[in-house]
């Protein structure tokens, strides 16, 4: 089942995001290798700077999605002000094999 991780950064945390990005990217690459990442990317503020994340993951259930969200280096570093986890159904423009 797909789950959307909708993450909002804490105000003034851009440097923490930049510093933690290599570990976060490696974490996402690992999820790709395991077939558990559908897509991901940052939300942008009015100045075009990242201020949150949308990460679409494959997990067996909500508990599994929560565990993956907690394992993200961004979450471990305390970057996020909030994380909302929502089940999601990919209906339109779904790539073949996704």
CSV table of N, CA and C in Angstrom, one decimal, residues 15-60:
chain,number,residue,atom,x,y,z
A,15,UNK,N,19.6,25.2,7.0
A,15,UNK,CA,21.0,24.7,7.1
A,15,UNK,C,21.0,23.2,7.6
A,16,UNK,N,20.1,22.9,8.6
A,16,UNK,CA,20.0,21.5,9.0
A,16,UNK,C,19.6,20.6,7.9
A,17,UNK,N,18.7,21.1,7.0
A,17,UNK,CA,18.3,20.3,5.8
A,17,UNK,C,19.5,20.1,4.9
A,18,UNK,N,20.2,21.1,4.6
A,18,UNK,CA,21.4,21.0,3.8
A,18,UNK,C,22.4,20.1,4.3
A,19,UNK,N,22.7,20.2,5.6
A,19,UNK,CA,23.7,19.4,6.3
A,19,UNK,C,23.3,17.9,6.3
A,20,UNK,N,22.0,17.6,6.4
A,20,UNK,CA,21.5,16.2,6.5
A,20,UNK,C,21.2,15.6,5.2
A,21,UNK,N,21.2,16.4,4.1
A,21,UNK,CA,20.7,15.9,2.8
A,21,UNK,C,21.5,14.7,2.3
A,22,UNK,N,22.8,14.6,2.4
A,22,UNK,CA,23.5,13.4,1.9
A,22,UNK,C,23.0,12.1,2.6
A,23,UNK,N,22.8,12.2,3.9
A,23,UNK,CA,22.3,11.0,4.6
A,23,UNK,C,20.8,10.7,4.2
A,24,UNK,N,20.0,11.7,4.0
A,24,UNK,CA,18.6,11.6,3.6
A,24,UNK,C,18.6,10.9,2.2
A,25,UNK,N,19.4,11.5,1.2
A,25,UNK,CA,19.5,11.0,-0.1
A,25,UNK,C,19.9,9.5,-0.1
A,26,UNK,N,20.9,9.1,0.7
A,26,UNK,CA,21.3,7.7,0.8
A,26,UNK,C,20.2,6.9,1.3
A,27,UNK,N,19.5,7.3,2.2
A,27,UNK,CA,18.3,6.6,2.8
A,27,UNK,C,17.3,6.4,1.7
A,28,UNK,N,17.0,7.4,0.9
A,28,UNK,CA,16.0,7.2,-0.2
A,28,UNK,C,16.5,6.3,-1.3
A,29,UNK,N,17.8,6.4,-1.6
A,29,UNK,CA,18.4,5.4,-2.5
A,29,UNK,C,18.2,4.0,-2.1
A,30,UNK,N,18.4,3.8,-0.8
A,30,UNK,CA,18.2,2.4,-0.2
A,30,UNK,C,16.8,2.0,-0.4
A,31,UNK,N,15.8,2.9,-0.2
A,31,UNK,CA,14.4,2.6,-0.4
A,31,UNK,C,14.1,2.2,-1.9
A,32,UNK,N,14.8,3.0,-2.8
A,32,UNK,CA,14.6,2.6,-4.2
A,32,UNK,C,15.1,1.2,-4.5
A,33,UNK,N,16.3,0.9,-3.9
A,33,UNK,CA,16.8,-0.4,-4.1
A,33,UNK,C,15.9,-1.6,-3.6
A,34,UNK,N,15.2,-1.2,-2.5
A,34,UNK,CA,14.2,-2.2,-1.9
A,34,UNK,C,12.9,-2.2,-2.6
A,35,UNK,N,12.7,-1.3,-3.5
A,35,UNK,CA,11.4,-1.2,-4.2
A,35,UNK,C,10.3,-0.5,-3.3
A,36,UNK,N,10.7,0.3,-2.4
A,36,UNK,CA,9.8,0.9,-1.4
A,36,UNK,C,9.5,2.4,-1.6
A,37,UNK,N,10.2,3.0,-2.6
A,37,UNK,CA,10.0,4.5,-2.8
A,37,UNK,C,9.4,4.7,-4.2
A,38,UNK,N,8.2,5.3,-4.2
A,38,UNK,CA,7.5,5.6,-5.5
A,38,UNK,C,8.1,6.9,-6.1
A,39,UNK,N,8.1,8.0,-5.3
A,39,UNK,CA,8.7,9.2,-5.7
A,39,UNK,C,8.9,10.1,-4.4
A,40,UNK,N,9.7,11.1,-4.6
A,40,UNK,CA,9.9,12.0,-3.4
A,40,UNK,C,10.5,13.4,-3.9
A,41,UNK,N,10.3,14.4,-3.1
A,41,UNK,CA,10.9,15.7,-3.5
A,41,UNK,C,10.5,16.7,-2.4
A,42,UNK,N,11.2,17.9,-2.5
A,42,UNK,CA,10.9,18.9,-1.5
A,42,UNK,C,9.7,19.8,-1.9
A,43,UNK,N,9.0,20.3,-0.9
A,43,UNK,CA,8.1,21.5,-1.1
A,43,UNK,C,9.0,22.7,-1.1
A,44,UNK,N,8.6,23.8,-1.8
A,44,UNK,CA,9.4,25.0,-1.9
A,44,UNK,C,8.6,26.2,-1.3
A,45,UNK,N,9.4,27.1,-0.7
A,45,UNK,CA,8.8,28.3,-0.1
A,45,UNK,C,8.7,29.3,-1.3
A,46,UNK,N,8.2,30.5,-0.9
A,46,UNK,CA,8.0,31.6,-1.9
A,46,UNK,C,9.3,32.0,-2.6
A,47,UNK,N,10.5,31.7,-2.0
A,47,UNK,CA,11.8,32.1,-2.5
A,47,UNK,C,12.4,30.9,-3.3
A,48,UNK,N,11.6,29.8,-3.4
A,48,UNK,CA,12.2,28.6,-4.1
A,48,UNK,C,13.1,27.7,-3.3
A,49,UNK,N,13.1,28.0,-2.0
A,49,UNK,CA,14.0,27.2,-1.1
A,49,UNK,C,13.2,26.1,-0.4
A,50,UNK,N,13.8,24.9,-0.2
A,50,UNK,CA,13.0,23.8,0.4
A,50,UNK,C,12.5,24.1,1.8
A,51,UNK,N,11.3,23.7,2.1
A,51,UNK,CA,10.7,23.9,3.4
A,51,UNK,C,9.8,22.7,3.8
A,52,UNK,N,10.0,21.6,3.2
A,52,UNK,CA,9.3,20.4,3.6
A,52,UNK,C,9.5,19.3,2.5
A,53,UNK,N,8.9,18.2,2.7
A,53,UNK,CA,9.1,17.1,1.8
A,53,UNK,C,7.8,16.3,1.5
A,54,UNK,N,7.7,15.8,0.3
A,54,UNK,CA,6.6,14.8,0.0
A,54,UNK,C,7.3,13.5,-0.4
A,55,UNK,N,7.1,12.5,0.4
A,55,UNK,CA,7.8,11.2,0.1
A,55,UNK,C,6.7,10.2,0.0
A,56,UNK,N,6.6,9.5,-1.1
A,56,UNK,CA,5.6,8.4,-1.4
A,56,UNK,C,6.3,7.1,-1.2
A,57,UNK,N,5.9,6.3,-0.2
A,57,UNK,CA,6.5,5.1,0.1
A,57,UNK,C,5.5,3.9,0.0
A,58,UNK,N,6.1,2.7,-0.2
A,58,UNK,CA,5.3,1.5,-0.2
A,58,UNK,C,5.6,0.8,1.2
A,59,UNK,N,4.5,0.5,1.9
A,59,UNK,CA,4.6,-0.1,3.2
A,59,UNK,C,3.4,-1.1,3.4
A,60,UNK,N,3.5,-2.1,4.2
A,60,UNK,CA,2.4,-3.0,4.4
A,60,UNK,C,1.2,-2.5,5.1
